[in-house]
Coordinates of C-alpha atoms (C1' of nucleotides) in Angstrom, one line a residue:
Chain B
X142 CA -47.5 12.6 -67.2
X143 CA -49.0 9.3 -65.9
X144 CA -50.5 8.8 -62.8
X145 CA -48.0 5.8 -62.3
X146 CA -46.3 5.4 -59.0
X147 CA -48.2 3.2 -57.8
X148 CA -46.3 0.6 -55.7
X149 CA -44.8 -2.5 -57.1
X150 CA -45.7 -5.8 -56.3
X151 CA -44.1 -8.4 -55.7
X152 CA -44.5 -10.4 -59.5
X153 CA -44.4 -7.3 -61.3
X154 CA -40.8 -6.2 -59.7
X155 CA -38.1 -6.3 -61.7
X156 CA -35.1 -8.3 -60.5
X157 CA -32.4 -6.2 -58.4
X158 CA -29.0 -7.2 -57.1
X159 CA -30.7 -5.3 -53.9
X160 CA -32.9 -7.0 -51.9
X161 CA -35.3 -5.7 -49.7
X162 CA -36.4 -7.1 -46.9
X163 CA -38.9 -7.3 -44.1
X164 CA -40.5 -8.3 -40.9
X165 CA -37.2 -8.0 -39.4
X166 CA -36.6 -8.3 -35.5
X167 CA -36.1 -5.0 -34.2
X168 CA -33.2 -3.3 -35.2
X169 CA -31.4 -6.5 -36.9
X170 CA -27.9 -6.7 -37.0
X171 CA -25.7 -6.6 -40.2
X172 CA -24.5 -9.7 -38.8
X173 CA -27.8 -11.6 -38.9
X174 CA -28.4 -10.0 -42.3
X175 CA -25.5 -11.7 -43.4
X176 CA -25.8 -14.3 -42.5
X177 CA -29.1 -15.0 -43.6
X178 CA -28.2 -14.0 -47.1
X179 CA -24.3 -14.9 -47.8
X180 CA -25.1 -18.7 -48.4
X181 CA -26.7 -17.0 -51.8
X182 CA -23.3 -15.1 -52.8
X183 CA -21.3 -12.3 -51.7
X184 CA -23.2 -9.3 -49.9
X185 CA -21.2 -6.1 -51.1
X186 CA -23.2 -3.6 -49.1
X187 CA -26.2 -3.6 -46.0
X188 CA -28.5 -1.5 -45.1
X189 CA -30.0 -1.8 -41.4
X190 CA -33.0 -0.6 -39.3
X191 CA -34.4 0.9 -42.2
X192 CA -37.8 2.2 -41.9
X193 CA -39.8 3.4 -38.5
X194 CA -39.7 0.1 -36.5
X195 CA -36.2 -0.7 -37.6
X196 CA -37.3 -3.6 -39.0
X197 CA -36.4 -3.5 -42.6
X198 CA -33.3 -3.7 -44.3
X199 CA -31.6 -3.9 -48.1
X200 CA -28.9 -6.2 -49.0
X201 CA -27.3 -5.6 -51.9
X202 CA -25.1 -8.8 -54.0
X203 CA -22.0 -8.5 -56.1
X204 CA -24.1 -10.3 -58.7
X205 CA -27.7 -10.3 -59.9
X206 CA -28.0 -13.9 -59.9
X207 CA -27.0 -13.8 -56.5
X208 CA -30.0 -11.8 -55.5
X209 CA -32.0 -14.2 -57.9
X210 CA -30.8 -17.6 -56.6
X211 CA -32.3 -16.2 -52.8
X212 CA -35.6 -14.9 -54.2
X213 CA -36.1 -18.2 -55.8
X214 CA -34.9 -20.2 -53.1
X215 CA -37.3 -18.6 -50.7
X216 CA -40.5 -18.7 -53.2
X217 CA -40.1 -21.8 -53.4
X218 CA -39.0 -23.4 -49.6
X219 CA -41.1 -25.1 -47.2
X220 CA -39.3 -22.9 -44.7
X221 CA -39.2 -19.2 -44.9
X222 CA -36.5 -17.0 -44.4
X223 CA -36.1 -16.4 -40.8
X224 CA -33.9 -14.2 -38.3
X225 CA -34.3 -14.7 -35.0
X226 CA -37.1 -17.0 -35.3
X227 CA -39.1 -14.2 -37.6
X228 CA -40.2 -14.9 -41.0
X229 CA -38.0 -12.6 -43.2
X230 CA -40.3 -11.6 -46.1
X231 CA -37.7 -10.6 -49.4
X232 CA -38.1 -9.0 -52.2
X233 CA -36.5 -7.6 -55.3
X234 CA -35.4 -3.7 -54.2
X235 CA -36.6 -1.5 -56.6
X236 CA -33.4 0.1 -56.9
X237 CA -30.4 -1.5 -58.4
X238 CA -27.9 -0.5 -55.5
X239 CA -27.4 0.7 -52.3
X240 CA -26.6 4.3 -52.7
X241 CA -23.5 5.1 -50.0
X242 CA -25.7 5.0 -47.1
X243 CA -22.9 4.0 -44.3
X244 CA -20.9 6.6 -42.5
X245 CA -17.0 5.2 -43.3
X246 CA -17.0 3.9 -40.3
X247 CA -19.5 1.6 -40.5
X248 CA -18.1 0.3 -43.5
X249 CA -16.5 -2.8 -42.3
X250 CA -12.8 -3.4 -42.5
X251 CA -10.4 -5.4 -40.9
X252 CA -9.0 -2.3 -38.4
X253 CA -11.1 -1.1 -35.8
X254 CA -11.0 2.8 -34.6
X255 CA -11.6 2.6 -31.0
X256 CA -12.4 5.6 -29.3
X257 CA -12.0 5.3 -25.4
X258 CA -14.7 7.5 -23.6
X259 CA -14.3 8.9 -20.5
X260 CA -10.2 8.3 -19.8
X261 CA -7.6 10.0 -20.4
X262 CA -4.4 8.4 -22.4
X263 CA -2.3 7.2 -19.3
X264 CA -5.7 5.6 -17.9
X265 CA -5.8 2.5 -20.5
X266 CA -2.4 1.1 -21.3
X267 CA -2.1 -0.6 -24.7
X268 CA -1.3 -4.2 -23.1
X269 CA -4.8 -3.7 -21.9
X270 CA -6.5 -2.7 -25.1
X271 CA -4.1 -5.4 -26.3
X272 CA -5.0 -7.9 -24.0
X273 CA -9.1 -6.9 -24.8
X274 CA -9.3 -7.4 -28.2
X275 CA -7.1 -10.7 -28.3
X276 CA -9.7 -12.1 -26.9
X277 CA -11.2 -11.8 -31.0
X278 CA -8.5 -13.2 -33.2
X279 CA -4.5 -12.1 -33.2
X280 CA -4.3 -9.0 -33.2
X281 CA -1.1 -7.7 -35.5
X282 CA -0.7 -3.7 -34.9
X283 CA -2.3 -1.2 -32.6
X284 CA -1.4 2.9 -32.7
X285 CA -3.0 4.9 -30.2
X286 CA -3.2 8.6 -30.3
X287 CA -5.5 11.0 -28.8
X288 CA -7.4 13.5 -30.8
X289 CA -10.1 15.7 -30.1
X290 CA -12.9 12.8 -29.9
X291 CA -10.5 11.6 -26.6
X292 CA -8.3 8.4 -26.7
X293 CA -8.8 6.8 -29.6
X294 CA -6.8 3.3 -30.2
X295 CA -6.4 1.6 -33.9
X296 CA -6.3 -2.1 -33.7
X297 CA -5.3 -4.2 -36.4
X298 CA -7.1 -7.5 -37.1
X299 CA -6.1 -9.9 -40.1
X300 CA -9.6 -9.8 -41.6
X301 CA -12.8 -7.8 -41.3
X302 CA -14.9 -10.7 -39.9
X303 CA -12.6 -10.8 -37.0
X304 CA -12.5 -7.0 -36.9
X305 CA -16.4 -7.6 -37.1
X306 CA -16.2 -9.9 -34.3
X307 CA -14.6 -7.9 -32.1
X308 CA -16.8 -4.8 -32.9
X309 CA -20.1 -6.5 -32.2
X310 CA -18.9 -7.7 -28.9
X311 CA -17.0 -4.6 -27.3
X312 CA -18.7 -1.3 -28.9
X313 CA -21.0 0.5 -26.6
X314 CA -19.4 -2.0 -23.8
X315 CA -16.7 -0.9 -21.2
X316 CA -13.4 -2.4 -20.6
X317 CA -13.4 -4.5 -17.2
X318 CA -13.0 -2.1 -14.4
X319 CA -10.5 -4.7 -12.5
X320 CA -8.1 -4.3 -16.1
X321 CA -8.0 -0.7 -15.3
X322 CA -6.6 2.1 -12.6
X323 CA -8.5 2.2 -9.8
X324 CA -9.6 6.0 -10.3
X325 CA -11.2 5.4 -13.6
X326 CA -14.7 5.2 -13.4
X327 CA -16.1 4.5 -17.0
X328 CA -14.2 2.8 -19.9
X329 CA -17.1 3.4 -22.7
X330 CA -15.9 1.9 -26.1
X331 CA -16.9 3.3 -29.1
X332 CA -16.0 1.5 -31.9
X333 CA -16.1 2.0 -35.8
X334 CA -13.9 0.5 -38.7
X335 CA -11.1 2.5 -39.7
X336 CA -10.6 2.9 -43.6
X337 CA -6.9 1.8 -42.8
X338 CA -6.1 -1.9 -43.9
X339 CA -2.8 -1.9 -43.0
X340 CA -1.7 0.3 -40.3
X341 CA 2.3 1.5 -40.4
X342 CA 3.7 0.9 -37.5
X343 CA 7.7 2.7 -36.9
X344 CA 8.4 1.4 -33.8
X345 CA 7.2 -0.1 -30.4
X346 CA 6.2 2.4 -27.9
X347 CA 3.6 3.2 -25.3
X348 CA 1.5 4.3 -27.9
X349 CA 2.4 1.7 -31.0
X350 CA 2.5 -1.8 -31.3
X351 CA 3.1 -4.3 -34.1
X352 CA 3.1 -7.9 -32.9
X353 CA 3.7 -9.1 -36.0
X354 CA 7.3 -7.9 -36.1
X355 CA 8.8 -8.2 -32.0
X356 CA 12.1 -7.3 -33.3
X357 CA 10.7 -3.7 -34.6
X358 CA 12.8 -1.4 -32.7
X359 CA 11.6 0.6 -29.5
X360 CA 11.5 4.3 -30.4
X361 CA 14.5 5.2 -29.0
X362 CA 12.8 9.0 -28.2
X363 CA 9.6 7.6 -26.8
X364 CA 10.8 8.3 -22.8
X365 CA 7.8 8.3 -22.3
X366 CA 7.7 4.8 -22.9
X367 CA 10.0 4.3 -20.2
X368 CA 7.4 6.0 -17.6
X369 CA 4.3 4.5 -18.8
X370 CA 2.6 2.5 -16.4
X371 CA 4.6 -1.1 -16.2
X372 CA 2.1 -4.1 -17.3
X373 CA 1.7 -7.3 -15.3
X374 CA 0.8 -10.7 -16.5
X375 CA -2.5 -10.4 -16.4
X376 CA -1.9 -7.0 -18.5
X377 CA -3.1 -5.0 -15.6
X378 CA -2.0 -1.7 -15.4
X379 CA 0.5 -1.6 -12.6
X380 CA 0.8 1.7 -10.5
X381 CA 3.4 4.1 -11.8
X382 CA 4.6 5.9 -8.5
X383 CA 4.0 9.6 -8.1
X384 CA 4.5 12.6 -5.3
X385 CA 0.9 13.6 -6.2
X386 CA -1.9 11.0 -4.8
X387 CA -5.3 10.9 -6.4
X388 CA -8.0 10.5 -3.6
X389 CA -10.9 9.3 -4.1
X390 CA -13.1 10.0 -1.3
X391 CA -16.7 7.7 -1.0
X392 CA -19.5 7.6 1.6
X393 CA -19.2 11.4 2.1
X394 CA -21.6 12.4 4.2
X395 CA -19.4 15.3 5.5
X396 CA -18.0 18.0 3.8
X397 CA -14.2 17.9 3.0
X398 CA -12.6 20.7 2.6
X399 CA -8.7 21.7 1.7
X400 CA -8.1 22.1 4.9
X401 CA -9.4 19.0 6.0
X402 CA -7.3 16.8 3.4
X403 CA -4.2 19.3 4.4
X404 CA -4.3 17.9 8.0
X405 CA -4.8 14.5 7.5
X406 CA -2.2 14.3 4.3
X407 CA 0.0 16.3 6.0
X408 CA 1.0 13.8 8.7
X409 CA 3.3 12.6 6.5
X410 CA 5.4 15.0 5.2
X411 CA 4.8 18.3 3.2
X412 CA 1.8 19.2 1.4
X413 CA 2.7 21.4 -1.5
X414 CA -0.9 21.6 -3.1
X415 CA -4.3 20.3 -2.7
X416 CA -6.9 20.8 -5.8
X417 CA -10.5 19.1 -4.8
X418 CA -12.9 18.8 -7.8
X419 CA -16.0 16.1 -8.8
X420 CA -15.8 13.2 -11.1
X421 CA -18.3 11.2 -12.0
X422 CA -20.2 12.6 -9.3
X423 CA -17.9 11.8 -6.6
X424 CA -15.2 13.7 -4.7
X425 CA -11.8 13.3 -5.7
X426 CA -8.8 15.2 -4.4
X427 CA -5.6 15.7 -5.9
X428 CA -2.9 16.2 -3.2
X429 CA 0.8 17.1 -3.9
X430 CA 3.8 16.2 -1.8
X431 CA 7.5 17.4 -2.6
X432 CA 8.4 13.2 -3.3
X433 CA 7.4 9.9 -4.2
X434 CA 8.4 7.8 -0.9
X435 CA 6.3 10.8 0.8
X436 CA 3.2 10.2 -1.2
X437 CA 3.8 6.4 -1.3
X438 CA 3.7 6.5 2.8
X439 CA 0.7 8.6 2.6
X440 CA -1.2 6.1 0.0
X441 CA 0.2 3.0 2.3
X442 CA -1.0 4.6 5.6
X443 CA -4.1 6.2 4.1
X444 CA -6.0 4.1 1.8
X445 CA -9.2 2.9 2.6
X446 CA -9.8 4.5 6.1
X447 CA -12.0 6.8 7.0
X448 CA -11.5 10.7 7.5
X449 CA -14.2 10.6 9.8
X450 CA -15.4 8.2 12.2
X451 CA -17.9 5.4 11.3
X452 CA -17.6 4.5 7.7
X453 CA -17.9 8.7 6.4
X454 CA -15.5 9.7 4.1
X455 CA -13.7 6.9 3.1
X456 CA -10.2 7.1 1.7
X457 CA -9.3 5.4 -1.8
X458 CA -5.7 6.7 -3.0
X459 CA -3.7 5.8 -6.5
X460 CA -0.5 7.7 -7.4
X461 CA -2.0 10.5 -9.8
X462 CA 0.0 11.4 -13.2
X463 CA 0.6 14.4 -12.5
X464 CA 3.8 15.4 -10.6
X465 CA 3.1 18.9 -10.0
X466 CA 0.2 20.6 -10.0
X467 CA -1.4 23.6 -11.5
X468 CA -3.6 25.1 -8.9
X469 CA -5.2 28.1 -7.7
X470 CA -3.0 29.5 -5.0
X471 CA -6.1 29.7 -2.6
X472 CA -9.6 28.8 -3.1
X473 CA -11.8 26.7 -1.6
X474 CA -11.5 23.4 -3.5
X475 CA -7.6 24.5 -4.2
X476 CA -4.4 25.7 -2.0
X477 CA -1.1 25.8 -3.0
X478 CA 1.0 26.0 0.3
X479 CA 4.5 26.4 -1.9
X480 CA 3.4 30.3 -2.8
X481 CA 4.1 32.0 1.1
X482 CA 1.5 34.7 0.6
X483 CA -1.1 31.8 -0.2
X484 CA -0.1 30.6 3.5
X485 CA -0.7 33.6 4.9
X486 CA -4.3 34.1 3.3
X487 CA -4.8 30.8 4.1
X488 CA -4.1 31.3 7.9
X489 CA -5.9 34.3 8.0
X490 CA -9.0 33.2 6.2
X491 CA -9.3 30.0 8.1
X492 CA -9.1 31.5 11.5
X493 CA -11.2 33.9 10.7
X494 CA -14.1 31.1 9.6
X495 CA -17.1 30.9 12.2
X496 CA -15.8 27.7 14.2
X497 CA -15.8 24.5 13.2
X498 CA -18.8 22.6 11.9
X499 CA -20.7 20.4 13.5
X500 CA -19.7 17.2 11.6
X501 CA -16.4 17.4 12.3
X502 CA -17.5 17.6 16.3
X503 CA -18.5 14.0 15.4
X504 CA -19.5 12.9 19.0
X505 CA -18.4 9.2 18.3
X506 CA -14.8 10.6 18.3
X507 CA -15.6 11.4 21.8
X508 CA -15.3 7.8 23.2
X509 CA -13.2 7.3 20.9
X510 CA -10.1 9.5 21.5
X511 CA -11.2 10.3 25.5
X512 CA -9.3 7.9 27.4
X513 CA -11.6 4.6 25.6
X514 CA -8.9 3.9 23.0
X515 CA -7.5 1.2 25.4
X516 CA -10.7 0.0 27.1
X517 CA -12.6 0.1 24.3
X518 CA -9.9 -1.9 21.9
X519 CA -12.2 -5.2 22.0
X520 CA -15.3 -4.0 21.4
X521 CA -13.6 -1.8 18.6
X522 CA -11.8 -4.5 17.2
X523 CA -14.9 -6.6 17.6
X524 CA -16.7 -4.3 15.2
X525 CA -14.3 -6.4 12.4
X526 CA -15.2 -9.8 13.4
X527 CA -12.3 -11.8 11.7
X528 CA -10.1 -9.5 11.7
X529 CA -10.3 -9.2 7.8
X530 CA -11.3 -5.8 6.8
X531 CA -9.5 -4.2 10.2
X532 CA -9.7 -0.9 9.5
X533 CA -6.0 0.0 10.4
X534 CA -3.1 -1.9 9.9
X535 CA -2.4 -3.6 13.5
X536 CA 1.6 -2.8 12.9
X537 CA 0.4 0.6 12.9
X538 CA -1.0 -0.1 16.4
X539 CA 2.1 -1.5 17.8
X540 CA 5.3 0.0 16.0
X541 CA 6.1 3.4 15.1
X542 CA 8.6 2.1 12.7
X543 CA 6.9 2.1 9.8
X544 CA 6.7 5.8 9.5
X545 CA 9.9 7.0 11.5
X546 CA 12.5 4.6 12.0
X547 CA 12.7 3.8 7.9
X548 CA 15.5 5.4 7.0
X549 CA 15.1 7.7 3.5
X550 CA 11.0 7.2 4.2
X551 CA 11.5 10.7 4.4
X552 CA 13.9 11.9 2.7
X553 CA 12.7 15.7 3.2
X554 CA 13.1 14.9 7.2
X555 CA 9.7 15.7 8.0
X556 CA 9.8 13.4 10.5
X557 CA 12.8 13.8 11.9
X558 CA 13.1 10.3 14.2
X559 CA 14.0 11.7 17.3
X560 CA 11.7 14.7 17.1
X561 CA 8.6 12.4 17.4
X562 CA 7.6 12.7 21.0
X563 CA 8.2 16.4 20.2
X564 CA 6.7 16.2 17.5
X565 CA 3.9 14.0 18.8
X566 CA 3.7 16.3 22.3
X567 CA 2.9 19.7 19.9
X568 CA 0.9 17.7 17.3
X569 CA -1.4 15.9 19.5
X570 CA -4.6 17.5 19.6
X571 CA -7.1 16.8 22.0
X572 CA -7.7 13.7 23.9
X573 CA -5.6 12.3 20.8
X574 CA -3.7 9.2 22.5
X575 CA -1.1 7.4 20.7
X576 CA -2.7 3.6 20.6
X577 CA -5.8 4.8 18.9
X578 CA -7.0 1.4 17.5
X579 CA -9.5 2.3 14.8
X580 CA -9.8 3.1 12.1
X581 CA -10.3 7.1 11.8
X582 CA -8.4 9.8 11.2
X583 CA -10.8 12.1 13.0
X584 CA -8.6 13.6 15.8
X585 CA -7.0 15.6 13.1
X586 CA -10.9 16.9 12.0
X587 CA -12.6 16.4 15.5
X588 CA -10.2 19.3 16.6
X589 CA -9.7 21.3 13.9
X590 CA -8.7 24.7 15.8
X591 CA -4.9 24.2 13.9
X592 CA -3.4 26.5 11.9
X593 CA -4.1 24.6 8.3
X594 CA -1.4 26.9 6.4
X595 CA 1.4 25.3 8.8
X596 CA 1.1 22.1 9.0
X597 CA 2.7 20.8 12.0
X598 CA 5.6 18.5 11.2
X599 CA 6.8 21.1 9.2
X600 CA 7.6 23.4 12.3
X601 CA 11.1 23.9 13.0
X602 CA 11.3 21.6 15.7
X603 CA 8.0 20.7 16.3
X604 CA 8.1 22.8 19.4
X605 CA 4.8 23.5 20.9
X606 CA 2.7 26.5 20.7
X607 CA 1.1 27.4 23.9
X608 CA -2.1 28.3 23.4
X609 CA -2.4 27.2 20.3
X610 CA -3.7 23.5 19.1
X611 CA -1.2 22.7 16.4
X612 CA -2.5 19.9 14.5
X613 CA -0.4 17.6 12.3
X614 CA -0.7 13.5 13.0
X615 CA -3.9 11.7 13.0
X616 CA -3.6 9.9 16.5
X617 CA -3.6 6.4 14.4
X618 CA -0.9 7.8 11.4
X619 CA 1.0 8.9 13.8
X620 CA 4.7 7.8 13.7
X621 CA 4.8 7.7 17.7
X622 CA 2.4 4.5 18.0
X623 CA 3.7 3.5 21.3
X624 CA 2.6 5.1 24.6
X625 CA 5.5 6.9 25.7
X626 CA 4.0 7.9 29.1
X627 CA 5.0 11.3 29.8
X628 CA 5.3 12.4 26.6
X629 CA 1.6 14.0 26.2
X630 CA 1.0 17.6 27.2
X631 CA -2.0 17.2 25.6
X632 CA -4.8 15.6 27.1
X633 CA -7.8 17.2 25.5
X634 CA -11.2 17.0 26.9
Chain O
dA208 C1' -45.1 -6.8 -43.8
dG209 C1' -44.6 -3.0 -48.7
dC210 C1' -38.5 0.7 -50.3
dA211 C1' -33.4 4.1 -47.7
dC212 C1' -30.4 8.5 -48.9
dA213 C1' -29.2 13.4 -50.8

DNA sequence: AGCACA
């Protein structure tokens, strides 16, 4: 029973295959470990940020002389180990090995598990994560899946140092936002090495790759394949048409509710369901139409106005991946309008709601849909000097034809062509004129006494309702974009 | 600047 354990200095240690060392930057990289050390011989194991400041580390050699050869080297130099411009102190570890310190996945290897926070497995299409991690070495295979820990991505490199490369520069990092759908927000990488050397790869898919072998056959069941997002050149993930749009809706400053998004969407056709939810701290809205051309009309007519007048509630709209939606029949971030008891609650709940609020009595609409639209077109159009961000599509101004006259636009004959002045006459709410040029939607919010569960252009006939405001066409979606004189009952105050 | 982890 000596009182030994005293510590052990630096002549008295015993030579180790481990080194330890000291006076390290602040939580030194493996890299910069190696590479300080591997001129002495191979490094078979690291161990980083050791200690309270981070600043140690042990390196452990495949050989004892190895470890020796530094030491000596180093006792001996006119210039001291350094990282980063720190003088490395090194010693002989008073352990003979590095005990198995690493989680596996920090053990490095030449495959890289990826784990892709934050998206879902449609978001980030494996020409992207492809096109990504090119940017390290070739790389030969890449299998995605998605576990419980999200989208995760397997990626091949032909050695660890590459693999290391590639690691070191993308984990903790995102994916560039311009390489990726518009609606996804945050592409956080998390990457570890995979214990995999050599990943088996059946066949080409959406979710496996092997560049090494072109002629590996496509999976002949992977359909899915088929409808995965095409690719462009640049790898960018191209949008995959759907009937359901994903809205993203920025600068919201007032509230937007089902019935809200039910008007303005439903100018162009049916609405089958609406589900409003938060991501990322923003409103999104998914909204459902019976077809793609619908939707795509909607998105092309739709994205990047304004639901209200002046900048509020801007309008951002991707094709979602969903085609049909799994909503609460009625609540009040969902509706389904397909259920025909939901439409009836609907109707009944919303005209029974204590008038409309304030915000959507925006006073700016005033001027704006009160007899200025024509007067006022300079000074409107003047609020876009050059003409470059103009808030609406000028054809929209002029011709109806984009939204009427295209035959199989609408292939559910929402719009039938001839019924717009009809349709237009029953639609138009209050001081609503057809050659509204701005950039709002707000006639169909500035007048919201509609009935939201029937959306107008799904009326037989489009016939009006005396007495009763029937809502359907924003005054600037509006197929009918030509002044038909005549052809207003409407002339709202 | 002075020895980890289980």
């Amino acid at each position: 029973m000596s009182t030994s354990g005293q510590p052990q200095f630096r002549y008295t240690q015993t030579p180790s295959k481990v080194l330890h060392l000291r006076n390290l930057p602040w939580e030194c990289t493996e890299e910069e470990l190696i590479e300080l050390c591997k001129p002495f011989g191979k490094i078979v194991n690291t161990k980083c940020n050791v200690g309270a400041n981070r600043n140690q580390a042990f390196v452990e050699f495949a050989d004892l002389n190895q470890a020796i050869s530094m030491v000596s080297y180093y006792a001996s130099s006119s210039e001291p180990a350094q990282v980063r411009g720190k003088t490395v102190y090194i010693q002989y570890s008073n352990r003979h090995e590095i005990v198995n310190n690493k989680s596996p996945g920090d053990i490095p290897g030449n495959v890289l598990l990826v784990t892709i926070e934050g998206v879902e497995a449609g978001d980030v299409s494996i020409d992207v994560i492809h096109l990504v991690f090119s940017a390290f070495g070739f790389v030969h295979k890449i299998a995605t899946f998605e576990k419980a820990a999200g989208f995760q991505a397997l990626i091949q490199f032909s050695d660890s140092e590459t693999a290391s490369a590639a690691r070191n520069a993308l984990n903790e990092r995102s994916i560039p936002r311009y390489l990726l759908p518009e609606h996804v927000n945050s592409c956080h990488l998390r990457i570890s090495y995979s214990a995999h050397t050599d990943l088996n790869i059946k066949f080409q898919s959406h979710r496996s790759r092997d560049y090494t072998n072109p002629y590996l056959p496509v999976n002949p069941t992977a359909i899915e394949g088929i409808v995965q997002p095409a690719v462009g050149p640049d790898g960018k993930k191209k949008e995959l048409e759907s009937n359901v749009l994903l809205a993203s809706i920025e600068n919201m400053q007032y509230a937007v509710t089902v019935d809200v998004l039910h008007t303005v969407f439903s100018a162009f056709g049916t609405v089958q369901k609406i589900a409003i939810f938060e991501k990322n701290g923003q409103t999104q809205a998914l909204v459902q139409y019976p077809d793609v051309s619908t939707a795509a009309a909607a998105r092309e007519a739709l994205e990047g106005h304004c639901i209200y007048d002046g900048g509020y509630c801007k309008l951002h709209l991707s094709y979602s991946r969903h085609t049909d939606l799994n909503v609460k029949a009625y609540s009040d971030k969902s509706r389904d309008y397909t259920i025909p008891d939901a439409s009836l609650l609907t109707a009944q709940q919303v005209s029974g709601l204590p008038g409309v609020p304030g915000a959507w009595q925006n006073p700016q609409a005033g001027p704006l849909y009160h007899g200025n639209n024509f007067t006022s077109g300079g000074a409107v159009s003047g609020q876009y000097p050059g003409g470059q961000a103009a808030p609406w599509d000028p054809t929209m101004q002029s011709g109806r034809q984009q939204y009427v006259s295209v035959p199989g636009t609408y292939p559910g004959q929402n719009f039938a062509a001839s019924s717009v002045p009809g349709y237009a006459t029953a639609a138009g709410p209050a001081g609503s004129s057809p050659l509204t040029p701005t950039s709002q939607i707000p006639s169909a919010v500035t007048s919201m006494g509609f009935s939201p569960g029937v959306p107008a252009n799904v009326r037989p006939g489009g016939a009006s309702s005396p007495g009763q405001l029937q809502l359907g066409v924003p005054p600037n979606v509006r197929p009918g974009g030509a002044s038909r004189p005549g052809q207003h009952t409407y002339y709202g105050q």
